[in-house]
Amino acid sequence: MNIEQIYTGCLAQGAYYIESEGEVAIIDPLREVKPYLDRAKRDNAKIKYIFETHFHADFVSGHVTLSKETGAPIIYGPNANPSFEATIAKDNEEFKLGKLTIKVLHTPGHTMESTTYLLKDEKGKDHAIFSGDTLFLGDVGRPDLAQKAATMTQEDLAGILYDSLRTKIMPLADDITVYPAHGAGSACGKNMMKETVDSLGNQKRMNYALRADMTKEEFIKEVTDGLLPPPQYFPLNVKMNKEGYEDIHEVIERGATALSPNAFERAANETGAVILDVRHQDDFAKSHIPRSIFIGLKGGFAPWVGALIADVKQPLLLVTDEGTEEEAITRLSRVGFDGTLGYLDGGIKVWEKEGKEVDTVESISAETFKERLEKDIPVFDVRKETEYSAEHVENAKLTPLDFLNNHLTEFPDKETFYVHCAGGYRSMIAASILKSRGIHNLIDVAGGMASIKKSGIPVTDFVCPSTLK
């Protein structure tokens, strides 16, 4: 038996490769399927099944392409209604994989089709569960994403999730391994551990949602408390996962079109494309195309694109470092953004050489910021509410990046103001968005809160985030 977790940090997503006797099952594959095909080839094995735990909202799965490439059936649990050919398994149905058995445990609540897959070894002993978004490490899946589809409230779904956990998962043995679909950083839960694999016994001991003495009413209250609105791209990814999508090879081929500065400028003007600059934030600050949006590859790239650009149909033009074009296109496609029209050939240096207009973002050190704080200056913190509540610069105002558009009227019209985040990545995204909206009287604090604390700037007393509601 061979189980491999293929974890993608940018999405905090775990896909799974299970092999026995030359037969392979893939669970929740990412959109680019070559790694699974290559892995099976190295094992001289054949991909027999493609299991989906549910219709994912935060990424586009590779199930459709992988099935086309291998002929393996796509398998969902009960209640799934995809537009393409798939096997809709019954609760407790079993699938043979070499000497192993994979059993379907229908565990609705996160969504109504949510399913956990129980892996039994060659002796029939329960070995592991692949819990999708039903059970995370330290948390459970949020119950508000499928409300419209299920015509239910989030409280209704939370109650169903409570029953699923207690009738299907908690009765299983403590020594079973839990392989979830996501880890810390995913928007599909709110309190996930940084670890990506654990025993079910440990989860029963420490996961608040699995307390043995917890009533359904208590569960519903705790699971639904403090849920932030889901990113706008989530329903669009669900639609693609249910209805199918364009082959990723075609997406990459189209997006990897090198455009001269003139062709790039013409495409931007004619198509209404968003110019997306994916270089490092320091390079963006020094020189960038006016009104372009910065979201760097070296950060939470794809989720931030999804959260801030939102419309997966939005045409995009890329400004990249040389050699990173395909990586950017691939990572965009993981969250359904297939509309890349091309990239700036030669990058910003060629743009400047052609005499095209550029813009900059003023960025200062924390030490310079400290000197200026001696006067009463407006400071805006674009971190998450929990980060801000834990500690923040005294008198700084919270304007979370996730909801920046809701705060545009709060920024001064003429007075210079300062923006910062935790390390400099999110504040540069915020700066680019503000500048694209015509707000230019801002200064970025390089290095964010990490540098601010090192410089000795006064911050509020620290409050552990785990105690915050």
Short mmCIF file of C-alpha atoms in Angstrom, two decimals:
data_model
loop_
_atom_site.label_atom_id
_atom_site.label_comp_id
_atom_site.label_asym_id
_atom_site.label_seq_id
_atom_site.Cartn_x
_atom_site.Cartn_y
_atom_site.Cartn_z
CA MET A 1 0.00 0.00 0.00
CA ASN A 2 1.30 3.42 -0.97
CA ILE A 3 -0.43 6.65 0.12
CA GLU A 4 1.02 9.96 -0.97
CA GLN A 5 -0.31 13.35 0.02
CA ILE A 6 0.37 15.90 -2.73
CA TYR A 7 0.08 19.19 -0.87
CA THR A 8 -0.09 22.58 -2.59
CA GLY A 9 0.81 25.32 -0.14
CA CYS A 10 -0.56 28.23 -2.18
CA LEU A 11 -4.05 26.73 -1.93
CA ALA A 12 -3.49 24.88 1.37
CA GLN A 13 -4.89 21.88 -0.54
CA GLY A 14 -4.19 18.17 -0.24
CA ALA A 15 -4.70 15.77 -3.13
CA TYR A 16 -4.05 12.05 -2.64
CA TYR A 17 -2.41 9.25 -4.62
CA ILE A 18 -3.20 5.72 -3.40
CA GLU A 19 -1.59 2.69 -5.06
CA SER A 20 -1.93 -1.06 -4.52
CA GLU A 21 -0.95 -3.89 -6.82
CA GLY A 22 -0.50 -1.55 -9.79
CA GLU A 23 -3.89 0.13 -9.35
CA VAL A 24 -4.19 3.81 -8.42
CA ALA A 25 -6.92 6.01 -6.99
CA ILE A 26 -6.61 9.79 -7.04
CA ILE A 27 -8.63 11.84 -4.56
CA ASP A 28 -9.40 15.53 -5.20
CA PRO A 29 -6.77 16.15 -7.92
CA LEU A 30 -5.55 19.60 -8.84
CA ARG A 31 -6.27 20.91 -12.30
CA GLU A 32 -2.86 20.17 -13.79
CA VAL A 33 -2.92 16.38 -13.98
CA LYS A 34 0.57 15.63 -15.31
CA PRO A 35 2.06 14.95 -11.84
CA TYR A 36 -0.48 12.15 -11.27
CA LEU A 37 0.10 10.65 -14.70
CA ASP A 38 3.88 10.80 -14.24
CA ARG A 39 3.64 9.26 -10.76
CA ALA A 40 1.54 6.34 -12.01
CA LYS A 41 3.94 5.81 -14.91
CA ARG A 42 6.91 5.63 -12.51
CA ASP A 43 5.03 2.99 -10.51
CA ASN A 44 4.10 1.11 -13.70
CA ALA A 45 0.54 1.48 -12.45
CA LYS A 46 -2.85 2.38 -13.93
CA ILE A 47 -5.17 5.07 -12.57
CA LYS A 48 -8.39 3.15 -11.86
CA TYR A 49 -10.55 5.68 -9.99
CA ILE A 50 -10.86 9.44 -9.52
CA PHE A 51 -12.67 10.21 -6.27
CA GLU A 52 -14.13 13.63 -5.51
CA THR A 53 -15.13 14.43 -1.94
CA HIS A 54 -17.50 17.22 -3.06
CA PHE A 55 -17.84 20.07 -5.56
CA HIS A 56 -14.92 22.23 -4.49
CA ALA A 57 -15.41 25.98 -4.16
CA ASP A 58 -11.84 27.20 -3.64
CA PHE A 59 -10.13 25.50 -6.58
CA VAL A 60 -10.89 23.83 -9.90
CA SER A 61 -10.30 20.11 -9.67
CA GLY A 62 -8.51 18.10 -12.37
CA HIS A 63 -11.13 15.35 -12.41
CA VAL A 64 -12.52 16.02 -15.91
CA THR A 65 -9.12 16.19 -17.62
CA LEU A 66 -7.72 13.24 -15.67
CA SER A 67 -10.70 11.07 -16.60
CA LYS A 68 -10.30 12.06 -20.27
CA GLU A 69 -6.58 11.20 -20.16
CA THR A 70 -6.93 7.85 -18.38
CA GLY A 71 -10.49 6.59 -18.93
CA ALA A 72 -10.86 6.26 -15.15
CA PRO A 73 -14.38 7.00 -13.84
CA ILE A 74 -15.08 10.07 -11.73
CA ILE A 75 -16.78 9.02 -8.50
CA TYR A 76 -18.91 11.24 -6.25
CA GLY A 77 -20.96 10.40 -3.21
CA PRO A 78 -24.76 10.58 -2.99
CA ASN A 79 -26.62 13.77 -4.03
CA ALA A 80 -23.98 14.87 -6.55
CA ASN A 81 -25.40 16.09 -9.87
CA PRO A 82 -22.55 16.85 -12.29
CA SER A 83 -23.21 17.75 -15.92
CA PHE A 84 -20.64 15.23 -17.16
CA GLU A 85 -20.57 11.45 -16.95
CA ALA A 86 -19.74 10.25 -13.44
CA THR A 87 -20.45 7.41 -11.03
CA ILE A 88 -22.70 8.54 -8.19
CA ALA A 89 -21.91 6.07 -5.43
CA LYS A 90 -24.29 4.86 -2.76
CA ASP A 91 -23.60 5.31 0.93
CA ASN A 92 -21.40 2.42 2.19
CA GLU A 93 -20.63 1.28 -1.38
CA GLU A 94 -17.15 -0.23 -1.72
CA PHE A 95 -14.54 -0.02 -4.48
CA LYS A 96 -11.65 -2.48 -4.80
CA LEU A 97 -8.17 -1.09 -5.41
CA GLY A 98 -5.58 -3.87 -5.63
CA LYS A 99 -5.64 -5.47 -2.17
CA LEU A 100 -7.34 -2.42 -0.66
CA THR A 101 -10.95 -1.35 -0.31
CA ILE A 102 -12.30 2.20 -0.43
CA LYS A 103 -15.67 2.61 1.29
CA VAL A 104 -18.04 5.53 0.66
CA LEU A 105 -19.23 7.34 3.80
CA HIS A 106 -21.79 9.99 2.90
CA THR A 107 -21.08 12.90 5.27
CA PRO A 108 -23.25 15.87 4.21
CA GLY A 109 -23.14 19.20 5.98
CA HIS A 110 -20.34 21.20 4.37
CA THR A 111 -22.27 20.50 1.17
CA MET A 112 -25.05 18.00 0.64
CA GLU A 113 -22.90 15.73 -1.56
CA SER A 114 -19.88 15.84 0.78
CA THR A 115 -18.39 12.38 1.17
CA THR A 116 -15.60 10.85 3.23
CA TYR A 117 -13.68 7.89 1.81
CA LEU A 118 -12.65 5.16 4.27
CA LEU A 119 -9.60 3.14 3.23
CA LYS A 120 -9.39 -0.48 4.44
CA ASP A 121 -6.15 -2.47 4.25
CA GLU A 122 -5.79 -5.94 2.70
CA LYS A 123 -7.07 -7.56 5.92
CA GLY A 124 -10.18 -5.39 5.93
CA LYS A 125 -8.99 -3.22 8.83
CA ASP A 126 -9.92 0.48 8.75
CA HIS A 127 -6.71 2.36 7.95
CA ALA A 128 -7.45 5.99 6.99
CA ILE A 129 -10.15 8.45 6.05
CA PHE A 130 -9.95 11.03 3.28
CA SER A 131 -12.31 13.53 4.80
CA GLY A 132 -12.47 16.28 2.18
CA ASP A 133 -13.96 19.40 3.76
CA THR A 134 -16.06 17.46 6.26
CA LEU A 135 -13.30 17.15 8.87
CA PHE A 136 -10.18 19.28 8.97
CA LEU A 137 -7.39 19.11 11.52
CA GLY A 138 -8.60 21.39 14.30
CA ASP A 139 -11.83 22.33 12.56
CA VAL A 140 -14.67 21.23 10.28
CA GLY A 141 -15.89 22.56 6.93
CA ARG A 142 -17.88 25.78 6.98
CA PRO A 143 -21.60 25.10 6.48
CA ASP A 144 -22.54 28.27 4.61
CA LEU A 145 -21.21 27.60 1.09
CA ALA A 146 -24.05 25.41 -0.19
CA GLN A 147 -27.01 27.33 1.18
CA LYS A 148 -28.37 28.52 -2.14
CA ALA A 149 -27.93 25.19 -3.87
CA ALA A 150 -29.54 23.28 -1.01
CA THR A 151 -32.18 25.94 -0.19
CA MET A 152 -31.12 25.61 3.43
CA THR A 153 -29.76 27.95 6.06
CA GLN A 154 -26.22 27.60 7.33
CA GLU A 155 -27.73 26.47 10.63
CA ASP A 156 -29.59 23.66 8.84
CA LEU A 157 -26.39 22.49 7.19
CA ALA A 158 -24.43 22.77 10.44
CA GLY A 159 -26.98 20.48 12.10
CA ILE A 160 -26.60 17.96 9.29
CA LEU A 161 -22.80 18.16 9.63
CA TYR A 162 -23.12 17.46 13.37
CA ASP A 163 -25.02 14.26 12.61
CA SER A 164 -22.54 13.20 9.91
CA LEU A 165 -19.57 13.57 12.24
CA ARG A 166 -21.22 11.69 15.07
CA THR A 167 -22.72 8.84 13.07
CA LYS A 168 -20.04 8.27 10.42
CA ILE A 169 -16.67 9.52 11.67
CA MET A 170 -16.51 9.64 15.48
CA PRO A 171 -17.42 5.93 15.86
CA LEU A 172 -14.29 4.97 13.90
CA ALA A 173 -11.16 3.79 15.72
CA ASP A 174 -8.73 6.31 17.20
CA ASP A 175 -5.72 4.89 15.31
CA ILE A 176 -7.20 5.79 11.91
CA THR A 177 -5.24 8.43 9.98
CA VAL A 178 -7.09 11.58 8.90
CA TYR A 179 -6.18 13.00 5.50
CA PRO A 180 -8.13 16.27 4.99
CA ALA A 181 -8.57 18.29 1.80
CA HIS A 182 -7.19 21.50 3.33
CA GLY A 183 -4.89 22.91 5.99
CA ALA A 184 -4.23 26.24 7.65
CA GLY A 185 -4.72 29.16 5.29
CA SER A 186 -7.75 27.83 3.46
CA ALA A 187 -10.96 29.89 3.49
CA CYS A 188 -12.99 26.65 3.76
CA GLY A 189 -12.58 26.65 7.56
CA LYS A 190 -11.60 29.07 10.30
CA ASN A 191 -9.39 27.28 12.84
CA MET A 192 -7.22 24.75 11.01
CA MET A 193 -3.95 23.34 12.29
CA LYS A 194 -0.72 23.83 10.36
CA GLU A 195 -0.22 20.04 10.28
CA THR A 196 -1.71 18.20 7.30
CA VAL A 197 -2.00 14.64 8.70
CA ASP A 198 -3.17 13.44 12.13
CA SER A 199 -4.78 10.53 13.94
CA LEU A 200 -8.52 10.53 14.47
CA GLY A 201 -7.93 9.93 18.17
CA ASN A 202 -5.99 13.15 18.52
CA GLN A 203 -8.69 15.03 16.66
CA LYS A 204 -11.31 13.63 19.03
CA ARG A 205 -9.23 15.00 21.91
CA MET A 206 -8.42 18.46 20.60
CA ASN A 207 -10.85 19.41 17.81
CA TYR A 208 -13.59 21.57 19.34
CA ALA A 209 -16.17 20.22 16.88
CA LEU A 210 -15.67 16.60 17.99
CA ARG A 211 -16.31 17.06 21.71
CA ALA A 212 -18.23 14.01 22.89
CA ASP A 213 -20.45 16.03 25.23
CA MET A 214 -21.32 18.72 22.68
CA THR A 215 -25.00 19.21 21.92
CA LYS A 216 -26.23 19.89 18.41
CA GLU A 217 -27.24 23.42 19.45
CA GLU A 218 -23.75 24.10 20.82
CA PHE A 219 -22.17 22.71 17.66
CA ILE A 220 -24.31 24.88 15.38
CA LYS A 221 -23.46 27.99 17.39
CA GLU A 222 -19.71 27.35 17.48
CA VAL A 223 -19.38 26.26 13.83
CA THR A 224 -21.30 29.25 12.49
CA ASP A 225 -19.82 31.83 14.88
CA GLY A 226 -17.37 34.27 13.29
CA LEU A 227 -17.69 33.07 9.70
CA LEU A 228 -16.45 35.72 7.27
CA PRO A 229 -18.19 36.06 3.90
CA PRO A 230 -16.76 33.53 1.42
CA PRO A 231 -14.65 34.88 -1.46
CA GLN A 232 -16.74 35.89 -4.47
CA TYR A 233 -15.05 33.39 -6.79
CA PHE A 234 -16.20 30.36 -4.78
CA PRO A 235 -19.58 29.87 -6.56
CA LEU A 236 -17.85 30.23 -9.93
CA ASN A 237 -15.40 27.45 -9.08
CA VAL A 238 -18.27 25.22 -7.95
CA LYS A 239 -19.96 25.82 -11.31
CA MET A 240 -16.81 24.80 -13.21
CA ASN A 241 -16.37 21.69 -11.07
CA LYS A 242 -19.98 20.66 -11.70
CA GLU A 243 -20.20 21.52 -15.39
CA GLY A 244 -16.66 21.01 -16.72
CA TYR A 245 -14.05 23.34 -18.13
CA GLU A 246 -11.50 23.94 -20.87
CA ASP A 247 -8.44 21.70 -21.04
CA ILE A 248 -5.57 23.27 -19.10
CA HIS A 249 -3.16 22.71 -22.00
CA GLU A 250 -5.26 25.03 -24.17
CA VAL A 251 -5.41 27.61 -21.36
CA ILE A 252 -1.63 27.59 -20.99
CA GLU A 253 -1.00 27.71 -24.74
CA ARG A 254 -3.27 30.73 -25.16
CA GLY A 255 -2.00 32.54 -22.09
CA ALA A 256 1.67 32.02 -22.94
CA THR A 257 1.50 34.47 -25.84
CA ALA A 258 4.42 36.90 -25.76
CA LEU A 259 3.25 40.45 -26.51
CA SER A 260 5.43 43.41 -27.44
CA PRO A 261 4.80 46.61 -25.44
CA ASN A 262 2.65 48.03 -28.25
CA ALA A 263 0.64 44.82 -28.63
CA PHE A 264 0.31 44.54 -24.85
CA GLU A 265 -0.98 48.12 -24.58
CA ARG A 266 -3.36 47.59 -27.48
CA ALA A 267 -4.73 44.40 -25.95
CA ALA A 268 -5.30 46.15 -22.63
CA ASN A 269 -7.20 48.99 -24.29
CA GLU A 270 -9.28 46.80 -26.59
CA THR A 271 -10.26 44.01 -24.19
CA GLY A 272 -10.62 45.73 -20.82
CA ALA A 273 -8.14 43.22 -19.41
CA VAL A 274 -6.77 43.66 -15.91
CA ILE A 275 -3.00 44.02 -15.99
CA LEU A 276 -1.78 41.66 -13.28
CA ASP A 277 1.81 42.14 -12.09
CA VAL A 278 3.10 39.00 -10.39
CA ARG A 279 6.69 40.05 -9.63
CA HIS A 280 8.06 40.73 -6.13
CA GLN A 281 6.48 43.63 -4.27
CA ASP A 282 9.78 45.54 -4.13
CA ASP A 283 10.10 45.40 -7.93
CA PHE A 284 6.50 46.53 -8.35
CA ALA A 285 7.11 49.49 -6.04
CA LYS A 286 10.11 50.64 -8.10
CA SER A 287 8.34 50.57 -11.47
CA HIS A 288 5.05 49.24 -12.81
CA ILE A 289 2.49 49.91 -15.52
CA PRO A 290 -0.04 52.50 -14.30
CA ARG A 291 -3.29 51.05 -12.92
CA SER A 292 -1.89 47.52 -12.90
CA ILE A 293 -2.70 45.28 -9.94
CA PHE A 294 0.06 43.63 -7.94
CA ILE A 295 -0.44 40.10 -6.62
CA GLY A 296 2.95 38.41 -6.41
CA LEU A 297 3.62 34.77 -7.15
CA LYS A 298 5.70 34.51 -3.96
CA GLY A 299 2.72 34.69 -1.62
CA GLY A 300 -0.87 33.49 -1.41
CA PHE A 301 -1.18 34.22 -5.10
CA ALA A 302 -4.17 32.24 -6.40
CA PRO A 303 -6.50 32.78 -3.42
CA TRP A 304 -5.84 36.54 -3.47
CA VAL A 305 -6.53 36.69 -7.20
CA GLY A 306 -9.80 34.89 -6.57
CA ALA A 307 -10.77 37.10 -3.65
CA LEU A 308 -9.85 40.44 -5.22
CA ILE A 309 -10.49 40.02 -8.95
CA ALA A 310 -13.39 37.64 -8.25
CA ASP A 311 -14.78 37.21 -11.80
CA VAL A 312 -13.13 34.14 -13.34
CA LYS A 313 -14.16 35.38 -16.80
CA GLN A 314 -12.11 38.58 -16.41
CA PRO A 315 -9.45 38.84 -19.16
CA LEU A 316 -5.91 39.15 -17.77
CA LEU A 317 -2.59 40.39 -19.09
CA LEU A 318 0.52 39.43 -17.14
CA VAL A 319 3.69 41.23 -16.15
CA THR A 320 6.12 38.58 -14.92
CA ASP A 321 9.73 37.83 -14.20
CA GLU A 322 11.28 36.00 -17.12
CA GLY A 323 10.56 32.28 -17.02
CA THR A 324 7.59 32.45 -14.63
CA GLU A 325 4.88 32.96 -17.24
CA GLU A 326 3.64 29.36 -17.34
CA GLU A 327 3.70 29.08 -13.55
CA ALA A 328 1.49 32.16 -13.28
CA ILE A 329 -0.97 30.88 -15.91
CA THR A 330 -1.13 27.45 -14.28
CA ARG A 331 -1.74 28.84 -10.81
CA LEU A 332 -4.44 31.17 -12.13
CA SER A 333 -6.19 28.22 -13.78
CA ARG A 334 -6.26 26.36 -10.46
CA VAL A 335 -8.86 28.85 -9.26
CA GLY A 336 -10.69 29.08 -12.58
CA PHE A 337 -9.04 32.16 -14.12
CA ASP A 338 -8.60 30.88 -17.67
CA GLY A 339 -8.72 34.26 -19.42
CA THR A 340 -5.01 35.08 -19.62
CA LEU A 341 -4.47 36.72 -23.02
CA GLY A 342 -0.69 36.94 -22.91
CA TYR A 343 2.28 38.43 -21.10
CA LEU A 344 4.60 41.39 -21.59
CA ASP A 345 7.55 40.09 -23.59
CA GLY A 346 10.75 41.23 -21.92
CA GLY A 347 8.93 42.52 -18.86
CA ILE A 348 8.94 45.99 -17.38
CA LYS A 349 12.47 46.77 -18.65
CA VAL A 350 11.34 46.53 -22.27
CA TRP A 351 8.24 48.59 -21.44
CA GLU A 352 10.49 51.35 -20.03
CA LYS A 353 12.91 51.07 -22.95
CA GLU A 354 10.01 51.75 -25.33
CA GLY A 355 9.32 54.97 -23.45
CA LYS A 356 6.00 53.78 -22.03
CA GLU A 357 4.57 55.42 -18.92
CA VAL A 358 5.38 53.85 -15.54
CA ASP A 359 4.28 54.46 -11.98
CA THR A 360 5.84 53.81 -8.56
CA VAL A 361 4.77 53.20 -4.97
CA GLU A 362 6.64 55.10 -2.27
CA SER A 363 7.78 52.60 0.34
CA ILE A 364 9.60 53.56 3.55
CA SER A 365 11.39 51.61 6.26
CA ALA A 366 9.86 51.00 9.67
CA GLU A 367 12.53 53.28 11.15
CA THR A 368 11.43 56.18 8.94
CA PHE A 369 7.81 55.35 9.76
CA LYS A 370 8.68 55.55 13.46
CA GLU A 371 10.03 59.07 13.03
CA ARG A 372 6.91 60.20 11.22
CA LEU A 373 4.64 58.68 13.87
CA GLU A 374 5.83 61.40 16.23
CA LYS A 375 3.25 63.52 14.40
CA ASP A 376 -0.41 62.60 14.13
CA ILE A 377 -0.55 60.73 10.80
CA PRO A 378 -3.28 58.44 9.39
CA VAL A 379 -2.27 54.75 9.43
CA PHE A 380 -4.25 51.91 7.83
CA ASP A 381 -3.71 48.25 8.68
CA VAL A 382 -4.80 45.87 5.89
CA ARG A 383 -4.35 42.60 7.81
CA LYS A 384 -7.20 40.36 8.91
CA GLU A 385 -9.39 41.38 11.83
CA THR A 386 -7.93 38.65 14.07
CA GLU A 387 -4.38 39.84 13.39
CA TYR A 388 -5.37 43.43 14.13
CA SER A 389 -7.17 42.46 17.33
CA ALA A 390 -4.14 40.50 18.51
CA GLU A 391 -1.95 43.60 18.31
CA HIS A 392 -1.70 46.72 16.15
CA VAL A 393 -0.04 50.09 15.86
CA GLU A 394 -1.72 52.48 18.26
CA ASN A 395 -4.44 54.54 16.54
CA ALA A 396 -4.13 52.56 13.29
CA LYS A 397 -7.41 51.93 11.47
CA LEU A 398 -8.37 48.45 10.28
CA THR A 399 -9.19 48.14 6.55
CA PRO A 400 -8.74 44.40 5.74
CA LEU A 401 -7.44 43.66 2.26
CA ASP A 402 -10.21 41.09 1.71
CA PHE A 403 -12.80 43.87 1.93
CA LEU A 404 -10.74 46.85 0.79
CA ASN A 405 -13.37 47.99 -1.70
CA ASN A 406 -15.77 48.51 1.20
CA HIS A 407 -13.37 50.98 2.81
CA LEU A 408 -12.43 53.22 -0.13
CA THR A 409 -14.28 56.24 1.25
CA GLU A 410 -12.30 56.04 4.50
CA PHE A 411 -8.95 56.94 2.96
CA PRO A 412 -8.02 60.66 2.95
CA ASP A 413 -8.55 62.55 -0.29
CA LYS A 414 -5.39 64.65 -0.14
CA GLU A 415 -3.54 64.01 3.12
CA THR A 416 -0.72 61.47 2.90
CA PHE A 417 -1.56 58.21 4.65
CA TYR A 418 0.37 55.03 5.44
CA VAL A 419 -0.53 51.39 4.83
CA HIS A 420 1.00 48.24 6.26
CA CYS A 421 0.30 44.52 6.68
CA ALA A 422 2.27 41.72 8.38
CA GLY A 423 5.27 41.49 6.05
CA GLY A 424 4.78 43.80 3.05
CA TYR A 425 2.98 41.54 0.56
CA ARG A 426 -0.64 42.48 1.29
CA SER A 427 0.05 46.17 1.77
CA MET A 428 1.54 46.36 -1.73
CA ILE A 429 -1.55 44.63 -3.12
CA ALA A 430 -3.65 47.21 -1.28
CA ALA A 431 -1.49 50.05 -2.62
CA SER A 432 -1.91 48.82 -6.19
CA ILE A 433 -5.68 48.57 -5.82
CA LEU A 434 -5.93 52.04 -4.29
CA LYS A 435 -3.77 53.55 -7.02
CA SER A 436 -5.87 51.83 -9.70
CA ARG A 437 -8.86 53.64 -8.12
CA GLY A 438 -7.09 56.97 -8.41
CA ILE A 439 -5.90 57.15 -4.78
CA HIS A 440 -2.21 58.01 -4.95
CA ASN A 441 -1.51 59.84 -1.68
CA LEU A 442 -0.29 56.73 0.10
CA ILE A 443 3.01 55.41 1.44
CA ASP A 444 3.74 51.74 2.06
CA VAL A 445 5.58 50.58 5.19
CA ALA A 446 8.08 47.99 3.98
CA GLY A 447 8.32 44.80 6.01
CA GLY A 448 4.98 45.39 7.70
CA MET A 449 4.25 44.51 11.30
CA ALA A 450 7.35 42.36 11.61
CA SER A 451 9.61 45.35 10.88
CA ILE A 452 7.39 47.72 12.88
CA LYS A 453 7.82 45.66 16.05
CA LYS A 454 11.58 45.36 15.55
CA SER A 455 11.85 49.14 15.28
CA GLY A 456 10.26 49.62 18.69
CA ILE A 457 7.12 51.39 17.49
CA PRO A 458 4.45 51.21 20.23
CA VAL A 459 1.75 48.59 19.59
CA THR A 460 -1.23 47.49 21.63
CA ASP A 461 -0.83 44.71 24.19
CA PHE A 462 -0.78 41.27 22.57
CA VAL A 463 -3.92 39.13 22.80
CA CYS A 464 -3.63 35.49 21.72
CA PRO A 465 -5.70 35.04 18.53
CA SER A 466 -7.10 31.73 19.81
CA THR A 467 -8.97 33.62 22.55
CA LEU A 468 -10.62 35.98 20.09
CA LYS A 469 -14.12 35.46 18.71
#
